[in-house]
PDB file of C-alpha atoms in Angstrom:
ATOM      1  CA  MET A   1     198.437-117.311  19.884  1.00 56.00           C
ATOM      2  CA  SER A   2     196.437-114.457  18.482  1.00 57.00           C
ATOM      3  CA  MET A   3     194.134-113.069  20.822  1.00 70.00           C
ATOM      4  CA  ILE A   4     191.435-111.804  18.249  1.00 79.00           C
ATOM      5  CA  GLU A   5     188.168-113.473  18.584  1.00 80.00           C
ATOM      6  CA  PRO A   6     187.503-115.751  15.719  1.00 79.00           C
ATOM      7  CA  ASP A   7     184.891-114.257  12.928  1.00 81.00           C
ATOM      8  CA  ARG A   8     182.539-116.911  12.954  1.00 73.00           C
ATOM      9  CA  ARG A   9     179.807-114.881  10.913  1.00 74.00           C
ATOM     10  CA  MET A  10     180.032-117.248   7.983  1.00 71.00           C
ATOM     11  CA  GLY A  11     180.298-120.512   9.838  1.00 68.00           C
ATOM     12  CA  GLY A  12     181.717-122.646  12.457  1.00 60.00           C
ATOM     13  CA  TRP A  13     185.499-122.808  13.085  1.00 63.00           C
ATOM     14  CA  THR A  14     186.641-125.761  10.712  1.00 72.00           C
ATOM     15  CA  GLY A  15     189.780-125.981   8.658  1.00 81.00           C
ATOM     16  CA  ALA A  16     192.944-124.311   9.494  1.00 89.00           C
ATOM     17  CA  GLY A  17     193.081-121.752  11.681  1.00 90.00           C
ATOM     18  CA  TYR A  18     195.422-118.744  11.514  1.00 94.00           C
ATOM     19  CA  ASP A  19     197.460-120.056  14.371  1.00 92.00           C
ATOM     20  CA  ASP A  20     198.174-123.160  12.521  1.00 92.00           C
ATOM     21  CA  ILE A  21     199.359-121.619   9.378  1.00 95.00           C
ATOM     22  CA  ARG A  22     203.167-121.883   8.965  1.00 96.00           C
ATOM     23  CA  VAL A  23     204.861-119.060   6.598  1.00 98.00           C
ATOM     24  CA  GLY A  24     207.069-120.704   4.480  1.00 98.00           C
ATOM     25  CA  GLN A  25     205.009-123.690   4.244  1.00 96.00           C
ATOM     26  CA  GLU A  26     205.208-124.943   0.507  1.00 97.00           C
ATOM     27  CA  PHE A  27     202.379-126.951  -1.091  1.00 95.00           C
ATOM     28  CA  PRO A  28     203.198-129.983  -3.014  1.00 93.00           C
ATOM     29  CA  SER A  29     203.250-129.138  -6.831  1.00 94.00           C
ATOM     30  CA  TYR A  30     199.462-129.165  -8.339  1.00 97.00           C
ATOM     31  CA  GLU A  31     198.832-129.968 -12.001  1.00 97.00           C
ATOM     32  CA  LEU A  32     196.400-127.712 -13.751  1.00 97.00           C
ATOM     33  CA  ARG A  33     194.610-128.786 -17.032  1.00 97.00           C
ATOM     34  CA  ILE A  34     192.450-126.603 -18.647  1.00 97.00           C
ATOM     35  CA  GLU A  35     189.675-127.719 -21.030  1.00 97.00           C
ATOM     36  CA  ALA A  36     188.135-125.864 -23.867  1.00 97.00           C
ATOM     37  CA  ALA A  37     184.896-126.060 -22.065  1.00 96.00           C
ATOM     38  CA  ASP A  38     186.395-124.500 -19.138  1.00 97.00           C
ATOM     39  CA  VAL A  39     187.642-121.262 -21.252  1.00 98.00           C
ATOM     40  CA  ALA A  40     184.110-121.173 -22.490  1.00 97.00           C
ATOM     41  CA  ARG A  41     182.312-121.358 -19.271  1.00 97.00           C
ATOM     42  CA  PHE A  42     184.870-118.917 -17.982  1.00 97.00           C
ATOM     43  CA  TYR A  43     183.835-116.345 -20.612  1.00 97.00           C
ATOM     44  CA  GLY A  44     180.189-117.079 -19.660  1.00 97.00           C
ATOM     45  CA  CYS A  45     180.990-115.772 -16.193  1.00 96.00           C
ATOM     46  CA  LEU A  46     182.040-112.431 -17.708  1.00 97.00           C
ATOM     47  CA  GLY A  47     179.252-112.087 -20.058  1.00 95.00           C
ATOM     48  CA  GLU A  48     181.364-112.633 -23.007  1.00 95.00           C
ATOM     49  CA  VAL A  49     180.351-114.594 -25.991  1.00 90.00           C
ATOM     50  CA  ARG A  50     183.047-116.183 -27.905  1.00 92.00           C
ATOM     51  CA  PRO A  51     183.747-119.155 -30.314  1.00 91.00           C
ATOM     52  CA  THR A  52     184.627-122.269 -29.007  1.00 89.00           C
ATOM     53  CA  PRO A  53     188.580-122.112 -28.230  1.00 95.00           C
ATOM     54  CA  GLU A  54     190.775-124.058 -30.088  1.00 96.00           C
ATOM     55  CA  THR A  55     193.849-126.208 -29.055  1.00 97.00           C
ATOM     56  CA  GLY A  56     196.783-123.740 -28.643  1.00 97.00           C
ATOM     57  CA  SER A  57     194.569-120.682 -28.134  1.00 97.00           C
ATOM     58  CA  ARG A  58     195.533-118.587 -25.157  1.00 98.00           C
ATOM     59  CA  ILE A  59     194.196-119.537 -21.855  1.00 98.00           C
ATOM     60  CA  PRO A  60     192.912-116.405 -20.183  1.00 98.00           C
ATOM     61  CA  SER A  61     195.168-115.382 -17.227  1.00 98.00           C
ATOM     62  CA  PHE A  62     192.284-114.928 -14.592  1.00 98.00           C
ATOM     63  CA  LEU A  63     191.333-118.772 -15.473  1.00 98.00           C
ATOM     64  CA  LEU A  64     194.493-119.569 -13.858  1.00 98.00           C
ATOM     65  CA  ASN A  65     194.126-117.528 -10.928  1.00 97.00           C
ATOM     66  CA  GLU A  66     192.611-120.230  -8.835  1.00 96.00           C
ATOM     67  CA  ILE A  67     192.699-121.525  -5.375  1.00 96.00           C
ATOM     68  CA  ARG A  68     192.262-125.119  -5.870  1.00 95.00           C
ATOM     69  CA  ALA A  69     196.252-125.821  -5.674  1.00 95.00           C
ATOM     70  CA  MET A  70     196.179-124.315  -2.446  1.00 95.00           C
ATOM     71  CA  LYS A  71     192.875-126.282  -1.127  1.00 93.00           C
ATOM     72  CA  SER A  72     194.511-129.397  -2.091  1.00 93.00           C
ATOM     73  CA  GLY A  73     197.091-128.892   0.599  1.00 91.00           C
ATOM     74  CA  MET A  74     194.736-126.871   3.444  1.00 93.00           C
ATOM     75  CA  LYS A  75     191.093-126.835   4.039  1.00 91.00           C
ATOM     76  CA  LEU A  76     190.065-123.218   4.295  1.00 91.00           C
ATOM     77  CA  PRO A  77     187.835-122.176   7.290  1.00 89.00           C
ATOM     78  CA  PRO A  78     184.294-120.551   6.227  1.00 84.00           C
ATOM     79  CA  GLY A  79     184.803-116.961   5.719  1.00 87.00           C
ATOM     80  CA  VAL A  80     187.959-116.769   3.919  1.00 92.00           C
ATOM     81  CA  LEU A  81     187.880-113.963   1.222  1.00 92.00           C
ATOM     82  CA  HIS A  82     189.837-112.229  -1.019  1.00 95.00           C
ATOM     83  CA  ALA A  83     191.432-108.710   0.380  1.00 97.00           C
ATOM     84  CA  GLN A  84     194.060-108.362  -2.590  1.00 98.00           C
ATOM     85  CA  GLU A  85     195.123-109.853  -5.686  1.00 97.00           C
ATOM     86  CA  GLU A  86     198.255-109.114  -7.840  1.00 98.00           C
ATOM     87  CA  LEU A  87     198.903-110.819 -11.086  1.00 98.00           C
ATOM     88  CA  GLU A  88     202.092-110.863 -13.136  1.00 98.00           C
ATOM     89  CA  MET A  89     202.043-111.841 -16.694  1.00 98.00           C
ATOM     90  CA  ILE A  90     205.121-113.580 -18.146  1.00 98.00           C
ATOM     91  CA  SER A  91     204.131-115.833 -20.936  1.00 98.00           C
ATOM     92  CA  PRO A  92     200.797-117.116 -22.370  1.00 98.00           C
ATOM     93  CA  ALA A  93     199.458-120.468 -21.285  1.00 98.00           C
ATOM     94  CA  ARG A  94     198.356-122.484 -24.232  1.00 98.00           C
ATOM     95  CA  LEU A  95     195.124-124.687 -24.556  1.00 98.00           C
ATOM     96  CA  GLY A  96     196.364-128.002 -24.641  1.00 97.00           C
ATOM     97  CA  GLU A  97     199.270-127.799 -22.523  1.00 97.00           C
ATOM     98  CA  VAL A  98     199.434-129.248 -18.799  1.00 98.00           C
ATOM     99  CA  LEU A  99     200.431-126.760 -16.283  1.00 98.00           C
ATOM    100  CA  THR A 100     201.781-126.946 -12.683  1.00 98.00           C
ATOM    101  CA  VAL A 101     200.944-124.542  -9.895  1.00 98.00           C
ATOM    102  CA  ALA A 102     203.413-123.864  -6.931  1.00 98.00           C
ATOM    103  CA  VAL A 103     201.848-122.213  -4.097  1.00 98.00           C
ATOM    104  CA  MET A 104     203.742-120.984  -0.848  1.00 98.00           C
ATOM    105  CA  ILE A 105     202.356-119.246   2.545  1.00 98.00           C
ATOM    106  CA  ALA A 106     204.485-116.182   2.500  1.00 98.00           C
ATOM    107  CA  ASP A 107     203.321-114.240   5.222  1.00 98.00           C
ATOM    108  CA  LYS A 108     200.380-113.529   7.902  1.00 98.00           C
ATOM    109  CA  PHE A 109     199.657-110.560   9.991  1.00 97.00           C
ATOM    110  CA  ILE A 110     197.082-109.134  12.047  1.00 97.00           C
ATOM    111  CA  ARG A 111     195.932-105.476  10.929  1.00 96.00           C
ATOM    112  CA  ASN A 112     193.238-103.418  12.591  1.00 94.00           C
ATOM    113  CA  GLY A 113     191.990-106.403  14.136  1.00 94.00           C
ATOM    114  CA  LYS A 114     191.720-108.702  11.217  1.00 95.00           C
ATOM    115  CA  ARG A 115     193.949-111.762  10.284  1.00 96.00           C
ATOM    116  CA  PHE A 116     195.568-112.019   6.919  1.00 97.00           C
ATOM    117  CA  VAL A 117     197.544-114.563   5.080  1.00 98.00           C
ATOM    118  CA  VAL A 118     199.682-113.869   2.282  1.00 98.00           C
ATOM    119  CA  VAL A 119     199.836-116.502  -0.516  1.00 98.00           C
ATOM    120  CA  LEU A 120     202.501-116.634  -3.475  1.00 98.00           C
ATOM    121  CA  GLN A 121     201.568-118.864  -6.512  1.00 98.00           C
ATOM    122  CA  ARG A 122     203.267-119.605  -9.689  1.00 98.00           C
ATOM    123  CA  VAL A 123     201.955-121.047 -12.935  1.00 98.00           C
ATOM    124  CA  ALA A 124     204.348-122.705 -15.187  1.00 98.00           C
ATOM    125  CA  SER A 125     204.274-125.099 -17.835  1.00 98.00           C
ATOM    126  CA  ALA A 126     204.679-128.716 -16.762  1.00 97.00           C
ATOM    127  CA  ALA A 127     206.600-129.764 -20.047  1.00 97.00           C
ATOM    128  CA  ASP A 128     209.308-127.279 -19.788  1.00 96.00           C
ATOM    129  CA  GLY A 129     209.025-125.143 -16.673  1.00 97.00           C
ATOM    130  CA  ARG A 130     208.287-122.106 -18.717  1.00 98.00           C
ATOM    131  CA  ALA A 131     207.010-119.520 -16.492  1.00 98.00           C
ATOM    132  CA  ILE A 132     203.449-118.009 -17.083  1.00 98.00           C
ATOM    133  CA  MET A 133     202.470-115.928 -14.289  1.00 98.00           C
ATOM    134  CA  LYS A 134     202.948-115.131 -10.582  1.00 98.00           C
ATOM    135  CA  ILE A 135     200.217-114.284  -8.263  1.00 98.00           C
ATOM    136  CA  ARG A 136     200.184-112.861  -4.990  1.00 98.00           C
ATOM    137  CA  ARG A 137     197.247-112.832  -2.947  1.00 98.00           C
ATOM    138  CA  ILE A 138     196.087-111.604   0.387  1.00 98.00           C
ATOM    139  CA  LEU A 139     193.110-113.678   2.018  1.00 97.00           C
ATOM    140  CA  TYR A 140     191.150-112.245   4.872  1.00 95.00           C
ATOM    141  CA  TRP A 141     191.165-115.277   7.648  1.00 94.00           C
ATOM    142  CA  PRO A 142     188.444-115.268   9.650  1.00 91.00           C
ATOM    143  CA  CYS A 143     189.704-117.424  12.597  1.00 87.00           C
TER     144      CYS A 143
ATOM    145  CA  MET B   1     195.187-101.261 -30.730  1.00 58.00           C
ATOM    146  CA  LEU B   2     196.319 -98.426 -28.503  1.00 56.00           C
ATOM    147  CA  THR B   3     199.739 -97.071 -28.915  1.00 53.00           C
ATOM    148  CA  GLN B   4     201.635 -94.106 -26.798  1.00 49.00           C
ATOM    149  CA  ASN B   5     199.867 -91.597 -29.141  1.00 50.00           C
ATOM    150  CA  ARG B   6     196.053 -92.885 -28.319  1.00 72.00           C
ATOM    151  CA  PHE B   7     195.663 -91.950 -24.840  1.00 80.00           C
ATOM    152  CA  GLU B   8     196.602 -89.286 -22.553  1.00 88.00           C
ATOM    153  CA  PRO B   9     197.197 -89.132 -18.634  1.00 91.00           C
ATOM    154  CA  GLY B  10     194.210 -88.827 -17.079  1.00 95.00           C
ATOM    155  CA  GLN B  11     191.927 -90.029 -19.580  1.00 95.00           C
ATOM    156  CA  ARG B  12     189.139 -92.288 -18.361  1.00 96.00           C
ATOM    157  CA  LEU B  13     187.802 -95.259 -19.973  1.00 95.00           C
ATOM    158  CA  THR B  14     184.763 -96.956 -18.489  1.00 97.00           C
ATOM    159  CA  ARG B  15     182.606-100.059 -19.445  1.00 97.00           C
ATOM    160  CA  ARG B  16     180.143-102.336 -17.920  1.00 97.00           C
ATOM    161  CA  GLY B  17     181.438-104.923 -15.581  1.00 97.00           C
ATOM    162  CA  PRO B  18     180.595-108.617 -15.474  1.00 97.00           C
ATOM    163  CA  PRO B  19     176.809-109.720 -14.640  1.00 96.00           C
ATOM    164  CA  ILE B  20     176.674-110.428 -11.128  1.00 97.00           C
ATOM    165  CA  THR B  21     174.321-113.674 -11.329  1.00 97.00           C
ATOM    166  CA  LEU B  22     174.045-116.700  -9.241  1.00 98.00           C
ATOM    167  CA  GLN B  23     175.078-118.824 -12.501  1.00 97.00           C
ATOM    168  CA  ALA B  24     178.084-116.344 -13.002  1.00 97.00           C
ATOM    169  CA  CYS B  25     179.340-116.641  -9.268  1.00 97.00           C
ATOM    170  CA  THR B  26     178.528-120.417  -9.436  1.00 97.00           C
ATOM    171  CA  ASP B  27     180.407-121.235 -12.343  1.00 97.00           C
ATOM    172  CA  PHE B  28     183.628-118.867 -11.524  1.00 97.00           C
ATOM    173  CA  GLY B  29     183.745-120.713  -8.046  1.00 96.00           C
ATOM    174  CA  ALA B  30     183.476-124.020  -9.759  1.00 97.00           C
ATOM    175  CA  LEU B  31     186.106-123.223 -12.147  1.00 97.00           C
ATOM    176  CA  LEU B  32     188.478-121.500  -9.774  1.00 97.00           C
ATOM    177  CA  GLY B  33     187.703-123.317  -6.542  1.00 94.00           C
ATOM    178  CA  THR B  34     186.469-119.983  -4.776  1.00 93.00           C
ATOM    179  CA  ASP B  35     183.325-121.905  -4.205  1.00 91.00           C
ATOM    180  CA  ALA B  36     182.352-121.175  -0.629  1.00 90.00           C
ATOM    181  CA  PRO B  37     178.644-121.205  -0.010  1.00 91.00           C
ATOM    182  CA  ILE B  38     178.894-117.196   0.256  1.00 93.00           C
ATOM    183  CA  HIS B  39     179.395-117.367  -3.428  1.00 95.00           C
ATOM    184  CA  ASN B  40     176.771-119.744  -4.388  1.00 95.00           C
ATOM    185  CA  ASP B  41     174.281-120.636  -1.773  1.00 94.00           C
ATOM    186  CA  PRO B  42     171.525-118.002  -1.330  1.00 96.00           C
ATOM    187  CA  ALA B  43     170.154-119.475   2.115  1.00 95.00           C
ATOM    188  CA  TYR B  44     173.340-119.924   3.563  1.00 92.00           C
ATOM    189  CA  ALA B  45     174.517-116.194   2.384  1.00 94.00           C
ATOM    190  CA  ALA B  46     171.120-114.601   3.648  1.00 95.00           C
ATOM    191  CA  LYS B  47     172.347-115.574   7.470  1.00 93.00           C
ATOM    192  CA  THR B  48     175.643-113.774   6.942  1.00 91.00           C
ATOM    193  CA  GLN B  49     176.762-110.418   7.346  1.00 91.00           C
ATOM    194  CA  PHE B  50     176.120-109.661   3.637  1.00 93.00           C
ATOM    195  CA  GLY B  51     172.538-110.979   3.422  1.00 95.00           C
ATOM    196  CA  THR B  52     172.932-112.415   0.133  1.00 96.00           C
ATOM    197  CA  VAL B  53     175.385-113.948  -2.289  1.00 96.00           C
ATOM    198  CA  ILE B  54     178.378-111.914  -3.050  1.00 96.00           C
ATOM    199  CA  SER B  55     180.630-112.368  -5.854  1.00 97.00           C
ATOM    200  CA  GLN B  56     184.312-113.462  -5.770  1.00 96.00           C
ATOM    201  CA  GLY B  57     186.606-110.683  -5.862  1.00 95.00           C
ATOM    202  CA  PRO B  58     188.587-111.818  -8.881  1.00 97.00           C
ATOM    203  CA  LEU B  59     185.644-111.963 -10.805  1.00 97.00           C
ATOM    204  CA  LEU B  60     185.586-108.428 -10.700  1.00 96.00           C
ATOM    205  CA  LEU B  61     188.946-107.975 -11.998  1.00 98.00           C
ATOM    206  CA  ALA B  62     188.835-110.653 -14.690  1.00 98.00           C
ATOM    207  CA  CYS B  63     187.207-108.409 -17.423  1.00 97.00           C
ATOM    208  CA  TYR B  64     190.162-106.063 -17.097  1.00 98.00           C
ATOM    209  CA  GLU B  65     192.280-108.734 -18.923  1.00 98.00           C
ATOM    210  CA  THR B  66     189.794-108.680 -21.946  1.00 97.00           C
ATOM    211  CA  TRP B  67     189.560-104.956 -21.910  1.00 97.00           C
ATOM    212  CA  LEU B  68     193.640-104.766 -21.765  1.00 96.00           C
ATOM    213  CA  CYS B  69     193.732-107.314 -24.388  1.00 96.00           C
ATOM    214  CA  GLU B  70     191.177-105.281 -26.744  1.00 95.00           C
ATOM    215  CA  LEU B  71     193.632-102.199 -26.198  1.00 94.00           C
ATOM    216  CA  PHE B  72     196.923-103.565 -26.426  1.00 94.00           C
ATOM    217  CA  GLY B  73     196.541-107.193 -27.826  1.00 95.00           C
ATOM    218  CA  ASP B  74     196.982-110.527 -26.421  1.00 97.00           C
ATOM    219  CA  ASP B  75     200.884-110.627 -26.515  1.00 97.00           C
ATOM    220  CA  ALA B  76     201.503-107.460 -24.865  1.00 97.00           C
ATOM    221  CA  TRP B  77     199.118-108.537 -21.673  1.00 98.00           C
ATOM    222  CA  SER B  78     200.338-112.158 -21.678  1.00 98.00           C
ATOM    223  CA  ARG B  79     203.831-111.259 -21.674  1.00 98.00           C
ATOM    224  CA  SER B  80     203.986-107.846 -19.761  1.00 98.00           C
ATOM    225  CA  GLY B  81     200.538-107.437 -18.017  1.00 98.00           C
ATOM    226  CA  ARG B  82     200.574-106.700 -14.432  1.00 98.00           C
ATOM    227  CA  LEU B  83     197.306-106.049 -12.282  1.00 98.00           C
ATOM    228  CA  ALA B  84     196.981-105.418  -8.723  1.00 98.00           C
ATOM    229  CA  ALA B  85     193.595-104.605  -6.583  1.00 98.00           C
ATOM    230  CA  LYS B  86     192.341-104.328  -3.313  1.00 98.00           C
ATOM    231  CA  PHE B  87     188.978-105.588  -2.554  1.00 97.00           C
ATOM    232  CA  VAL B  88     186.872-102.847  -0.842  1.00 97.00           C
ATOM    233  CA  SER B  89     183.083-103.787  -0.858  1.00 97.00           C
ATOM    234  CA  PRO B  90     181.589-106.946  -2.406  1.00 96.00           C
ATOM    235  CA  ALA B  91     179.315-107.102  -5.342  1.00 97.00           C
ATOM    236  CA  LYS B  92     176.011-108.479  -4.493  1.00 98.00           C
ATOM    237  CA  LEU B  93     173.765-110.601  -6.827  1.00 97.00           C
ATOM    238  CA  GLY B  94     171.928-108.253  -9.203  1.00 96.00           C
ATOM    239  CA  GLU B  95     174.136-105.188  -8.853  1.00 97.00           C
ATOM    240  CA  GLU B  96     175.370-103.631 -11.889  1.00 98.00           C
ATOM    241  CA  VAL B  97     179.279-103.314 -11.783  1.00 98.00           C
ATOM    242  CA  SER B  98     181.323-100.611 -13.612  1.00 98.00           C
ATOM    243  CA  LEU B  99     184.945-100.903 -14.540  1.00 98.00           C
ATOM    244  CA  GLU B 100     187.100 -97.573 -14.996  1.00 98.00           C
ATOM    245  CA  LEU B 101     190.465 -97.446 -16.609  1.00 97.00           C
ATOM    246  CA  ILE B 102     192.207 -94.266 -15.783  1.00 97.00           C
ATOM    247  CA  ALA B 103     195.439 -93.530 -17.904  1.00 96.00           C
ATOM    248  CA  GLY B 104     198.558 -92.593 -15.706  1.00 96.00           C
ATOM    249  CA  GLU B 105     201.903 -91.777 -17.012  1.00 90.00           C
ATOM    250  CA  ILE B 106     203.981 -93.749 -19.611  1.00 90.00           C
ATOM    251  CA  ALA B 107     207.471 -94.341 -18.860  1.00 91.00           C
ATOM    252  CA  GLY B 108     209.627 -95.642 -21.675  1.00 90.00           C
ATOM    253  CA  GLN B 109     207.260 -98.162 -23.300  1.00 92.00           C
ATOM    254  CA  ARG B 110     205.593 -99.071 -20.001  1.00 95.00           C
ATOM    255  CA  ALA B 111     201.788 -97.695 -19.867  1.00 95.00           C
ATOM    256  CA  THR B 112     200.372 -97.292 -16.404  1.00 96.00           C
ATOM    257  CA  PHE B 113     196.608 -97.339 -15.136  1.00 97.00           C
ATOM    258  CA  GLU B 114     194.687 -96.674 -12.171  1.00 98.00           C
ATOM    259  CA  LEU B 115     191.508 -98.883 -12.147  1.00 98.00           C
ATOM    260  CA  ARG B 116     188.215 -98.605 -10.377  1.00 98.00           C
ATOM    261  CA  VAL B 117     185.430-100.941  -9.694  1.00 98.00           C
ATOM    262  CA  THR B 118     182.230 -99.446  -8.887  1.00 98.00           C
ATOM    263  CA  CYS B 119     178.335-100.316  -8.144  1.00 98.00           C
ATOM    264  CA  GLY B 120     176.814 -96.724  -8.207  1.00 97.00           C
ATOM    265  CA  ASP B 121     178.710 -94.534  -5.813  1.00 97.00           C
ATOM    266  CA  ARG B 122     179.950 -97.659  -3.991  1.00 98.00           C
ATOM    267  CA  LEU B 123     183.672 -98.602  -4.424  1.00 98.00           C
ATOM    268  CA  LEU B 124     184.161-102.428  -4.952  1.00 98.00           C
ATOM    269  CA  ALA B 125     187.816-102.444  -5.768  1.00 98.00           C
ATOM    270  CA  VAL B 126     190.594-100.134  -6.359  1.00 98.00           C
ATOM    271  CA  GLY B 127     194.156-100.737  -8.064  1.00 98.00           C
ATOM    272  CA  SER B 128     196.450-100.674 -10.876  1.00 98.00           C
ATOM    273  CA  ALA B 129     197.471-102.023 -13.976  1.00 98.00           C
ATOM    274  CA  ALA B 130     200.649-101.897 -16.256  1.00 98.00           C
ATOM    275  CA  ILE B 131     201.793-103.027 -19.329  1.00 97.00           C
ATOM    276  CA  ASP B 132     204.245-102.662 -22.257  1.00 95.00           C
ATOM    277  CA  LEU B 133     203.013-100.827 -25.360  1.00 91.00           C
ATOM    278  CA  PRO B 134     203.154-102.970 -28.267  1.00 82.00           C
TER     279      PRO B 134
END
């Protein structure tokens, strides 16, 4: 059991604690459907004005860089923050196609008195399994 | 669209980053699941070590995709793009974020860049990007 005090600066200890996280854990495949309104809203977040996206148009990769898939299998405690992010593109995702997201806990470690969890995520086409992107993110885990 | 002949190693490109507004952070969080109250609840955020709402780290990086697509094309990004970054300091509501791309060496058809996200003198994120030249 890790002996570092939990970081409660952003709330009480709820959700999965660091010691409860199992390296190698794989989450059930998560179905991801992106709508045109999602794409429009996403670009709005970036301050970009774009015409309404059409079926078949490319879905922005960063819109697929989501954590709902992980949250569907684990309750995150308050205070989880992105520490590092790595995205590798393989093929474009198109508006209108159903996607799947596979999530795995790849590693966890303590560095400089802080807990971190490494998550691998793969996005693919649900129809034919075509690989779309790979994500490796390191999350600061507060407790 | 940039090709090998259009930029030199060491060349610096800059542009404005995303607006760090409560609406942007709230919408981004709703879309991506990064909707912890630190990103959308001012009353909650005021009581944390940050003192205010902070943006999600990936929101700072997302504009690099648009930028790289503008420079090299959607297809090049979608099939060969790679971006990696470490988040150093969060962007807070109302802060102006700047994005920087610094051209690195080209190996074969693969162009590399260093990327830096800043707010004034404060470094928010640092990383790298790579893409196959069209």
